[in-house]
Short mmCIF file of C-alpha atoms in Angstrom, two decimals:
data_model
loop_
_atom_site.label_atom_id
_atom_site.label_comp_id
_atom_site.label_asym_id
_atom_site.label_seq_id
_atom_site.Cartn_x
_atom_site.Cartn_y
_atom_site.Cartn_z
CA UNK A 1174 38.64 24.61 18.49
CA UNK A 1175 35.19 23.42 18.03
CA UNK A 1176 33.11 22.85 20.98
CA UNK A 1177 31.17 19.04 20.44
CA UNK A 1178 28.86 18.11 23.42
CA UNK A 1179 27.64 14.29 22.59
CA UNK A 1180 24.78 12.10 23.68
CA UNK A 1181 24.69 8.72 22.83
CA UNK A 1182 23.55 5.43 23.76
CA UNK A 1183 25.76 2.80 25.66
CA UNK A 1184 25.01 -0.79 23.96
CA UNK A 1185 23.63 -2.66 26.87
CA UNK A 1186 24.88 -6.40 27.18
CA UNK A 1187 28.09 -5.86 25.49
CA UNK A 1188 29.90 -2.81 26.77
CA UNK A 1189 30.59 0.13 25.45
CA UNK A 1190 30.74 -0.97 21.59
CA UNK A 1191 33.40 1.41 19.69
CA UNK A 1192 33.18 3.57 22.66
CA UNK A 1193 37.65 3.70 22.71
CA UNK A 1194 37.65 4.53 19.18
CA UNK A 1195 35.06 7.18 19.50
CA UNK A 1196 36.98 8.79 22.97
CA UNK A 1197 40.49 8.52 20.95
CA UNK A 1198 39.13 10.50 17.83
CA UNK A 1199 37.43 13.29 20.41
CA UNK A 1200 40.69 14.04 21.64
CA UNK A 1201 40.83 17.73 22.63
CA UNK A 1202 37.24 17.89 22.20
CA UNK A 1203 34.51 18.54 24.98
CA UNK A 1204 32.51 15.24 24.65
CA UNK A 1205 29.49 14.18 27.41
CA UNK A 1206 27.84 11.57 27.27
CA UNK A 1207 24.32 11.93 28.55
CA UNK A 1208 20.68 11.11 27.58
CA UNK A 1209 21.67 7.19 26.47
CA UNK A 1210 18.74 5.50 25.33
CA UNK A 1211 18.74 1.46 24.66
CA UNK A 1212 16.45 0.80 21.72
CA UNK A 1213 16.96 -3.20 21.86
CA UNK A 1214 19.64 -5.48 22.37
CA UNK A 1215 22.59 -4.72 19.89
CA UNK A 1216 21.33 -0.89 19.60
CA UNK A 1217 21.38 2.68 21.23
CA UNK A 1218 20.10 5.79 20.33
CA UNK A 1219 21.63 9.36 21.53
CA UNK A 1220 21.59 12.72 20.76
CA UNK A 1221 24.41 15.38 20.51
CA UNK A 1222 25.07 19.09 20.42
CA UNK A 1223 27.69 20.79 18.45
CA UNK A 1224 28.92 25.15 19.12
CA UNK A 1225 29.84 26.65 15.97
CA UNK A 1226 30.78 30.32 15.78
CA UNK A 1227 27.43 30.38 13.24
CA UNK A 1228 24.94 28.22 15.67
CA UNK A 1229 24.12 24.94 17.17
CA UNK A 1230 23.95 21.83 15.62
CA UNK A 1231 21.40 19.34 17.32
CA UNK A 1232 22.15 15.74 15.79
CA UNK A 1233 20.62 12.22 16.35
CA UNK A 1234 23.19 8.52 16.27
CA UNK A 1235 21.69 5.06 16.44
CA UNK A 1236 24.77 3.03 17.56
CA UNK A 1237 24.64 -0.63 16.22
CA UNK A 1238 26.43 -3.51 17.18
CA UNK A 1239 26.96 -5.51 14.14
CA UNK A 1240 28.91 -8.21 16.56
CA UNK A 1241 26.08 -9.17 18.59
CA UNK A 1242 23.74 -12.08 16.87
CA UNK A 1243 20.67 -10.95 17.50
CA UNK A 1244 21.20 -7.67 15.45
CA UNK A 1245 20.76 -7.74 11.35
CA UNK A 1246 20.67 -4.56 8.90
CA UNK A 1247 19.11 -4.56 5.93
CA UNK A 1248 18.14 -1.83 3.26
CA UNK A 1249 14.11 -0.51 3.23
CA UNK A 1250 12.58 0.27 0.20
CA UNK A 1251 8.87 0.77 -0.87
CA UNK A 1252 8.42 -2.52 -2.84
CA UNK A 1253 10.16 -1.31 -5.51
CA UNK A 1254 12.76 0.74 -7.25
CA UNK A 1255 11.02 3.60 -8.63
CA UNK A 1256 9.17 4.67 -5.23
CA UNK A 1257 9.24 6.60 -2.48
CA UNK A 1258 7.87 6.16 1.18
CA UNK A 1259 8.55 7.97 4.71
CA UNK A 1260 11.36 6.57 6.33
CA UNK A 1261 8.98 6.02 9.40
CA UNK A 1262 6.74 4.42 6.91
CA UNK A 1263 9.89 2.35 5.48
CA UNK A 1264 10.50 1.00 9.36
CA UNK A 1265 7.11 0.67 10.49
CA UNK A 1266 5.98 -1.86 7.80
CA UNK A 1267 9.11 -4.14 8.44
CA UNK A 1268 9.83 -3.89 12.27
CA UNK A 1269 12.74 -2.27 12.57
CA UNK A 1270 14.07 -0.75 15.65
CA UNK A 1271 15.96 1.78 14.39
CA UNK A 1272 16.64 3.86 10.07
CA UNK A 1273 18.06 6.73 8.78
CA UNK A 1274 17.31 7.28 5.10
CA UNK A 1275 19.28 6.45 2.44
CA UNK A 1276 20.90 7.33 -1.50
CA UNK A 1277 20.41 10.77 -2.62
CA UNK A 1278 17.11 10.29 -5.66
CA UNK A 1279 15.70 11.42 -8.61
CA UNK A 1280 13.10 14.03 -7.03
CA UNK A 1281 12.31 16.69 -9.89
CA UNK A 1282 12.56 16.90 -13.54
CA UNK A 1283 12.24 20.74 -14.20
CA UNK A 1284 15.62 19.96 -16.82
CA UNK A 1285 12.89 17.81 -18.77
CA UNK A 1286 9.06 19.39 -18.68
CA UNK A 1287 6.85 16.69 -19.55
CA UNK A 1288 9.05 13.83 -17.92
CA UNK A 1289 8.20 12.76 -15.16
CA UNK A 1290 10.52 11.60 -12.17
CA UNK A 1291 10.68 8.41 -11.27
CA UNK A 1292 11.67 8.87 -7.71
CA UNK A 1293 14.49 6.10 -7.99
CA UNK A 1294 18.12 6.32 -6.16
CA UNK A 1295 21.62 7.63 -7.69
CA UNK A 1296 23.69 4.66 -7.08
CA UNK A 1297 23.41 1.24 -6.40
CA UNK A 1298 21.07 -0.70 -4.52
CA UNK A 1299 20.78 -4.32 -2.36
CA UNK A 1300 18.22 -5.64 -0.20
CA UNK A 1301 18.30 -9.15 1.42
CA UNK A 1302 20.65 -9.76 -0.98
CA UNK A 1303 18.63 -9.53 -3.91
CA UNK A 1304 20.45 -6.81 -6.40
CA UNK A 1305 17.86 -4.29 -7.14
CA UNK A 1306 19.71 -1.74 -9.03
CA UNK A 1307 22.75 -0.56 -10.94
CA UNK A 1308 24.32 3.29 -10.33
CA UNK A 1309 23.54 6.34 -13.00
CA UNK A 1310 26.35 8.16 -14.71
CA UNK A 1311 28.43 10.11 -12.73
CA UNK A 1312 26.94 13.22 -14.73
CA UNK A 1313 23.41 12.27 -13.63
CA UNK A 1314 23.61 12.15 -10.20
CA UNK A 1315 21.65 14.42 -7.18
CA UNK A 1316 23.67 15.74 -4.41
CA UNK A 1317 26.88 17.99 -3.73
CA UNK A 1318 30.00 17.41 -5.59
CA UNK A 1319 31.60 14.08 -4.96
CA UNK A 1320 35.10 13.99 -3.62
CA UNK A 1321 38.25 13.33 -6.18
CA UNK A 1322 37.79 9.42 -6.61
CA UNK A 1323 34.48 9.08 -5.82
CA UNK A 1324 31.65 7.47 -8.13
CA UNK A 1325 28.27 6.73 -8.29
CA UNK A 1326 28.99 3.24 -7.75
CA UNK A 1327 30.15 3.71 -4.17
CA UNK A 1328 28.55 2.17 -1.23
CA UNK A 1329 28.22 1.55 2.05
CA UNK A 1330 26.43 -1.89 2.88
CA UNK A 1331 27.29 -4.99 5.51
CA UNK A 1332 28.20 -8.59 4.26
CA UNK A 1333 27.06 -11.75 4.77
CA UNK A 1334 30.60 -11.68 7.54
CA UNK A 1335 27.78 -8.90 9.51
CA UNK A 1336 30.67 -6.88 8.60
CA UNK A 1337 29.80 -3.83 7.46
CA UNK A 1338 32.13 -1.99 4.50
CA UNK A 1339 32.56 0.74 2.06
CA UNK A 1340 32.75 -0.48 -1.46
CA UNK A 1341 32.15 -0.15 -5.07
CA UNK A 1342 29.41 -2.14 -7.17
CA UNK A 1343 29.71 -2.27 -10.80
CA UNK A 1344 27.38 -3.59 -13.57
CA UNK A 1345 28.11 -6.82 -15.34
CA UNK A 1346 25.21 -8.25 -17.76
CA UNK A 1347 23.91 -8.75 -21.18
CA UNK A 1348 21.41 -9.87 -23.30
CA UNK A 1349 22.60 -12.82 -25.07
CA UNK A 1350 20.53 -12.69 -28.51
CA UNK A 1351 21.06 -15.25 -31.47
CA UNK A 1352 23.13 -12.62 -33.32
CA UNK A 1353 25.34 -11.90 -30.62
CA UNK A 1354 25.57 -10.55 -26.92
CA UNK A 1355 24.49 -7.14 -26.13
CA UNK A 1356 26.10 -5.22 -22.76
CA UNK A 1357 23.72 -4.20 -20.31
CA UNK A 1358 24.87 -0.53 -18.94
CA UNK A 1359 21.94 -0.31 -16.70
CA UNK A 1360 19.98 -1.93 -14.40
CA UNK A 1361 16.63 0.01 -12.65
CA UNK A 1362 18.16 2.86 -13.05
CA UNK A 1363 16.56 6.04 -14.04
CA UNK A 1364 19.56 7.39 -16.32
CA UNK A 1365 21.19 5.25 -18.70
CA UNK A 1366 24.75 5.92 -20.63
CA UNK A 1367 24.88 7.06 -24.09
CA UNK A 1368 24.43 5.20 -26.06
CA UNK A 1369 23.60 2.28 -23.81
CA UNK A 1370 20.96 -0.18 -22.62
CA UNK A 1371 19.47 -1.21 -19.81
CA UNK A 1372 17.19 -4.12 -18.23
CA UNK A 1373 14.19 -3.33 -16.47
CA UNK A 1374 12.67 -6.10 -14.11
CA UNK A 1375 9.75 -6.23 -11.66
CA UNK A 1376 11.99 -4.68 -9.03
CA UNK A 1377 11.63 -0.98 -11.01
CA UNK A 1378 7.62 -0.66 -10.41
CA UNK A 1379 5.36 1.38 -12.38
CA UNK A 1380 7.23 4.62 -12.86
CA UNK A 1381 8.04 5.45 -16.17
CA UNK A 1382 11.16 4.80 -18.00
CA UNK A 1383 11.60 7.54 -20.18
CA UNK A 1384 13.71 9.57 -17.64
CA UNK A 1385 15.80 6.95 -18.80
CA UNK A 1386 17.09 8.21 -21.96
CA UNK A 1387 17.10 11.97 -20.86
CA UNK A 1388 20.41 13.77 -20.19
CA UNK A 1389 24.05 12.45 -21.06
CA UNK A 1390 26.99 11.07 -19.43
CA UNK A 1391 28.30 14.52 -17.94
CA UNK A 1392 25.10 16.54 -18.51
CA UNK A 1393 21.88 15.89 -16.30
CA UNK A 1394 20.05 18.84 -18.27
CA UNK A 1395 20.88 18.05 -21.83
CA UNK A 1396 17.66 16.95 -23.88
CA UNK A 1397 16.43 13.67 -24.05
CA UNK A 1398 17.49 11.29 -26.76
CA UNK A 1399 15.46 10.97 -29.93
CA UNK A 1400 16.91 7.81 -30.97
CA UNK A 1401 15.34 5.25 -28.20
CA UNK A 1402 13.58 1.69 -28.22
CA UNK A 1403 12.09 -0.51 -26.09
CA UNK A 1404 12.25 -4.52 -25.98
CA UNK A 1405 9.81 -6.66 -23.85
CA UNK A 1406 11.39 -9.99 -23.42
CA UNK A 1407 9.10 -12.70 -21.15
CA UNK A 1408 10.02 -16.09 -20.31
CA UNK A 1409 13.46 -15.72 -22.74
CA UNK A 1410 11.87 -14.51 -25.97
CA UNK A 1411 10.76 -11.11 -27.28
CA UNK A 1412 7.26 -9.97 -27.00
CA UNK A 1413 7.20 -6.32 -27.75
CA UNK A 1414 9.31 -4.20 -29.49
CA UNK A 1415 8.35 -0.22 -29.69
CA UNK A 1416 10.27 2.73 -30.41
CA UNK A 1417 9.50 4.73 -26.84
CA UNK A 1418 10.01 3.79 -23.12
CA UNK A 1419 7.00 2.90 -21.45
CA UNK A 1420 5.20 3.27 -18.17
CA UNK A 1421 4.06 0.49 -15.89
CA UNK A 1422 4.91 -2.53 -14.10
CA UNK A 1423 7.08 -5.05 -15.41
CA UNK A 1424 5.55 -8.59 -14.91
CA UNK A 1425 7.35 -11.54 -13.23
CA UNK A 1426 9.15 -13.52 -15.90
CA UNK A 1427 9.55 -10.43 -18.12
CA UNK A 1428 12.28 -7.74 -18.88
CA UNK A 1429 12.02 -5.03 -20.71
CA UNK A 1430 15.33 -3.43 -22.39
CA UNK A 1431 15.74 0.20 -23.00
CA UNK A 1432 18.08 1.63 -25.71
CA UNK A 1433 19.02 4.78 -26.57
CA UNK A 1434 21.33 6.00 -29.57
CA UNK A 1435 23.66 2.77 -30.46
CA UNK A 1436 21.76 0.74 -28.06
CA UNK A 1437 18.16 1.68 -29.49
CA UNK A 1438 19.71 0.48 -32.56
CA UNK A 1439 21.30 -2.73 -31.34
CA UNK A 1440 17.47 -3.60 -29.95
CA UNK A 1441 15.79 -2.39 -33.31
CA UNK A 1442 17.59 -5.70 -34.92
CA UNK A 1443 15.78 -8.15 -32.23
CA UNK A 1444 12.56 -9.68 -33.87
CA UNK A 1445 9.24 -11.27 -32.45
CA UNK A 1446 9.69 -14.68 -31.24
CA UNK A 1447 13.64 -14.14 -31.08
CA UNK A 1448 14.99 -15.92 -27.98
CA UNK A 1449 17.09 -13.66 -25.46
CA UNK A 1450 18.50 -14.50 -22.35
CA UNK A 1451 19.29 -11.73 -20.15
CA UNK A 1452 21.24 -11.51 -17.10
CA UNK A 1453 23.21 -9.20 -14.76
CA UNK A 1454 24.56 -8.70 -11.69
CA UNK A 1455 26.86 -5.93 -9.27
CA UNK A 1456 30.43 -7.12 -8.99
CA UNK A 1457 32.02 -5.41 -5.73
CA UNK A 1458 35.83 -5.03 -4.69
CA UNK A 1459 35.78 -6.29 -1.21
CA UNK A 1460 35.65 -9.54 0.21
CA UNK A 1461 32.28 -11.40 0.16
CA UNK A 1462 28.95 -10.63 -0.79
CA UNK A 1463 27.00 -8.20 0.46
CA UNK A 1464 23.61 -8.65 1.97
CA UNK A 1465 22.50 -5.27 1.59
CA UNK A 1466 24.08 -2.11 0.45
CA UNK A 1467 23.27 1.75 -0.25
CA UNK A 1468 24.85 4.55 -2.32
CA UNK A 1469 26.26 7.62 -0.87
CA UNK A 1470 29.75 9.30 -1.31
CA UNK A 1471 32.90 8.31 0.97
CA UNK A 1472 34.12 11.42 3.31
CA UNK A 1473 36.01 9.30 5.75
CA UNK A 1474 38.28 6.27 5.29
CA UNK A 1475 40.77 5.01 7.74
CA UNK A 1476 39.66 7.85 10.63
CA UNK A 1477 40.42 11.08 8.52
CA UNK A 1478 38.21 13.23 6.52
CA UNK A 1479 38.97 12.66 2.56
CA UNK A 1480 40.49 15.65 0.72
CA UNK A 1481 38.50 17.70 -1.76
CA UNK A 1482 35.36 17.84 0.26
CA UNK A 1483 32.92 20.62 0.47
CA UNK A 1484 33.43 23.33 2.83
CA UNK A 1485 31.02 26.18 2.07
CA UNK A 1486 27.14 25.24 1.88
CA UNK A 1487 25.81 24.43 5.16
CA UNK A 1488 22.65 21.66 5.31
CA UNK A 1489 21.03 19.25 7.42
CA UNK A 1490 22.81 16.09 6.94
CA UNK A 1491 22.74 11.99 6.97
CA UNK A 1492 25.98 9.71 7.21
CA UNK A 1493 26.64 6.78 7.88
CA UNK A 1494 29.70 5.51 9.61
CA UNK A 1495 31.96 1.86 10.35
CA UNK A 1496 33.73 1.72 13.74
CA UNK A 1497 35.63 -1.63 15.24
CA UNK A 1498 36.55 -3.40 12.29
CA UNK A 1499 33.56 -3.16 10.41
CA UNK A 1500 31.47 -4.05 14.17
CA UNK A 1501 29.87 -1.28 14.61
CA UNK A 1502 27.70 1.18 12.30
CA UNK A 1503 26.79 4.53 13.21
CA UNK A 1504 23.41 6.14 11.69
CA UNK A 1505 23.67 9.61 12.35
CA UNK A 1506 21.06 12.42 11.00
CA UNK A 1507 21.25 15.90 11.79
CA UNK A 1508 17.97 17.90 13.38
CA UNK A 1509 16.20 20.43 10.76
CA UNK A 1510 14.50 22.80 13.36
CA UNK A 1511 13.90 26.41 13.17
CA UNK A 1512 16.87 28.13 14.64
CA UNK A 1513 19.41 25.03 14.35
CA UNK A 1514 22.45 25.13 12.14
CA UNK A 1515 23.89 22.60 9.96
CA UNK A 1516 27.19 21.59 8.62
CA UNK A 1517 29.54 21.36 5.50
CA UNK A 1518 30.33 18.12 3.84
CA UNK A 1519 33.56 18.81 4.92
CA UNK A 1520 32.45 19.30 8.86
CA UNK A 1521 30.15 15.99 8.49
CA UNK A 1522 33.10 14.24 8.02
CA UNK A 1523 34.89 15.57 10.78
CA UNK A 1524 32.31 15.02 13.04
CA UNK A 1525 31.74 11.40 12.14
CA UNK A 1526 35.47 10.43 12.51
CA UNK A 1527 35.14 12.33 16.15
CA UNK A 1528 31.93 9.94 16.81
CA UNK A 1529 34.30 6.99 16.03
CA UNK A 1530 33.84 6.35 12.53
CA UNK A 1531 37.14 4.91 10.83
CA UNK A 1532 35.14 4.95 7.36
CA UNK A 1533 32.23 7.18 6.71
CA UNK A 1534 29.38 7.84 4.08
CA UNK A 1535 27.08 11.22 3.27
CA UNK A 1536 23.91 10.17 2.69
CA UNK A 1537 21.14 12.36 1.32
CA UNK A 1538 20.46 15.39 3.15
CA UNK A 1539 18.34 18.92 3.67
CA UNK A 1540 14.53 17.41 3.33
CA UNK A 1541 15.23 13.75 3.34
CA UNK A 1542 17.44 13.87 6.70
CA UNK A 1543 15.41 11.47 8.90
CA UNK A 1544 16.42 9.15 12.05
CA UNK A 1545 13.45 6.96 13.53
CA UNK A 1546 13.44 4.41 16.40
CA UNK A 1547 10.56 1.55 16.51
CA UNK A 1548 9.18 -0.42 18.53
CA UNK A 1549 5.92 -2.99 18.50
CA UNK A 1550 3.67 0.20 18.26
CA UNK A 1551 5.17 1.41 15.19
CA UNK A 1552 8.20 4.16 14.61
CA UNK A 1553 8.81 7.13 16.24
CA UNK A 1554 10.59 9.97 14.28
CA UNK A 1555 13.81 11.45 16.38
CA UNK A 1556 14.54 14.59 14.73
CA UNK A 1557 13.07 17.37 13.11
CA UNK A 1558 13.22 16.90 9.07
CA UNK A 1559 13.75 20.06 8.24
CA UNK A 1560 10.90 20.78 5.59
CA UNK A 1561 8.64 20.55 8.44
CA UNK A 1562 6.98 16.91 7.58
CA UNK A 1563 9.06 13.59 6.63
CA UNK A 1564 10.32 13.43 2.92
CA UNK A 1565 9.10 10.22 1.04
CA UNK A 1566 12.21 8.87 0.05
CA UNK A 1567 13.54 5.41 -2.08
CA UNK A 1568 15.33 4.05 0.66
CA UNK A 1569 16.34 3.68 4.03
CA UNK A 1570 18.97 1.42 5.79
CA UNK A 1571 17.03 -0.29 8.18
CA UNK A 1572 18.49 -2.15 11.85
CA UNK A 1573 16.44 -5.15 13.12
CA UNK A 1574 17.30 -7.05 16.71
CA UNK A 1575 15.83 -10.27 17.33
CA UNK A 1576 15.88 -9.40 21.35
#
């Protein structure tokens, strides 16, 4: 049996928050508590060592308690969609007192020479409840293979109940033209179906958008369509219409639709002057709205590790994890120092449900794995990121407490 030694914070002011769930699910396990830090009202920060027959794994938890009032969490991001920033970066500039980063991201495009990457997130994205983003095919995602189930449109986020939940955001919109409506299959995104279109706003930022129209459905490394257009539409008519994605920022009051094969051709029949209304937004399954959410993939629901998850590369890892009803969130990223080990997807999950997550969430790993703590001087990185320096990354899910 697995040897777990864990340091983490005690939630001062309101007891031990989660703490029975967490000491139920270590059952049989060798768990100490030492080293607890509080960060601020509503949050704690500890540390915790794990013996494997291969090494030591060194990891970092932030403890939140979504029940007290003076705590809020909220998603960071640079400004916009296709960005990246250091997570330390992400917190300093807002205040928070505590982030791990966030979705998995378009970082390279060696598939595509001459494309660029856009640095933009897999799945979807919400920040102070303003919908920033829809999720990429399935096929064009970054990360290790999803569980049976899973999509790119899972997330974790918390409501507007300071609940926080796992859940699923999917893409409803179109562009409602004088000839009929046309589906939106994409929103910010830097992949769009086949054969699809998708809506640009302000939110995207200057990267280009021609990553946008590379790759297929089940195929991240297939070419990039020939058959593409590109439709400005400001103040609700069209003012551009080309036959290439573009580059640059997208100004207030404008969006700019991207086709490729039968969408290209759907926005070839706009003309000048034509007035188009577009709209969209990300319908999720659970109850309420949520104020701010972030994709991953689920590896624990209801206490137990899902089936069909990876258990043979080792890497530094991020989760995320729901305790107490949706009252507590744990933000948990591993250390990447020389001489540490990591774990599998599979042992991530286990681990999380021992720390007292009933649902959990992978987050992006290796590089990007990165747990700060802040304060009024600015944020203070816990762990090692294991390339040696902080990863700019899209996003970060950010905690704030108003004590």
């Amino acid at each position: 049996m697995l040897t777990v030694l864990v340091a983490w914070g005690v939630l001062a002011g309101g007891g031990v928050a989660g703490g029975a769930p967490a000491a139920a699910a270590a059952a049989g396990t060798d768990l100490r508590r030492s080293g607890a830090a509080h960060v601020a009202p509503g949050v704690a920060y500890g540390e915790f060592r794990m013996t494997l027959p291969r090494g030591t794994v060194h990891g970092h938890l932030l403890t939140v308690d979504l029940a007290d009032p003076r705590v809020t969490v909220d998603l960071l991001y640079p400004g916009a969609v296709g960005a990246r920033s250091p997570v330390s970066q992400l917190a300093a500039d807002r205040r928070a007192v505590g982030a791990v980063n966030g979705d998995f991201f378009n970082i390279t495009e060696t598939q595509h020479p001459g494309v660029q990457p856009t640095g933009a997130s897999v799945g979807p994205a919400v920040a102070s409840g303003r919908q920033l983003k829809g999720a990429v095919p399935d096929g064009q995602r970054f990360g290790p293979a999803m569980p049976p189930g899973a999509t790119t449109e899972d997330v974790i986020g918390v409501g507007y109940d300071r609940r926080a939940r796992l859940d699923r955001l999917a893409l409803r919109g179109a562009a409602l033209t004088g000839q009929g409506a046309l589906p939106l299959r994409g929103l910010n995104q830097y992949a769009l179906p086949v054969g699809g279109i998708g809506a640009y706003t302000a939110q995207w930022g200057p990267a280009s958008r021609v990553r946008a129209t590379c790759g297929t459905d089940t195929d991240r490394a297939a070419p990039c369509s020939t058959e593409t257009a590109e439709v400005t539409v400001r103040h609700g008519r069209v003012t551009a219409i080309g036959e290439v994605p573009g580059a640059g920022g997208v100004a207030e009051g404008s969006v700019v639709l991207v086709g490729r094969e039968d969408g290209a051709r759907q926005l070839r029949g706009l003309r000048l002057g034509e007035p188009v209304h577009v709209s969209s937004y990300l319908v999720g399954q659970g109850h309420g709205r949520l104020r701010c959410a972030v994709g991953g993939f689920p590896i624990v629901r209801d206490g137990a590790p899902l089936a069909g998850l990876d258990t043979a590369a080792v890497a530094v890892r991020t989760s995320a994890g729901i305790g107490a009803g949706g009252r507590v969130l744990y933000l948990m990223a591993l250390d990447g120092a020389p001489g540490q080990t990591g774990l599998t997807v599979r042992e991530l999950a286990e681990l999380m449900a021992q720390l007292g997550a009933r649902d959990a969430m992978d987050l992006d790993g290796g590089g990007s794995s990165t747990l700060v703590t802040g304060d009024a001087y600015g944020a203070t990185v816990r762990n090692h990121p294991s390339g040696g320096a902080e990863r700019p990354v899209p996003n970060a899910l950010g905690v704030f407490s108003a004590g």
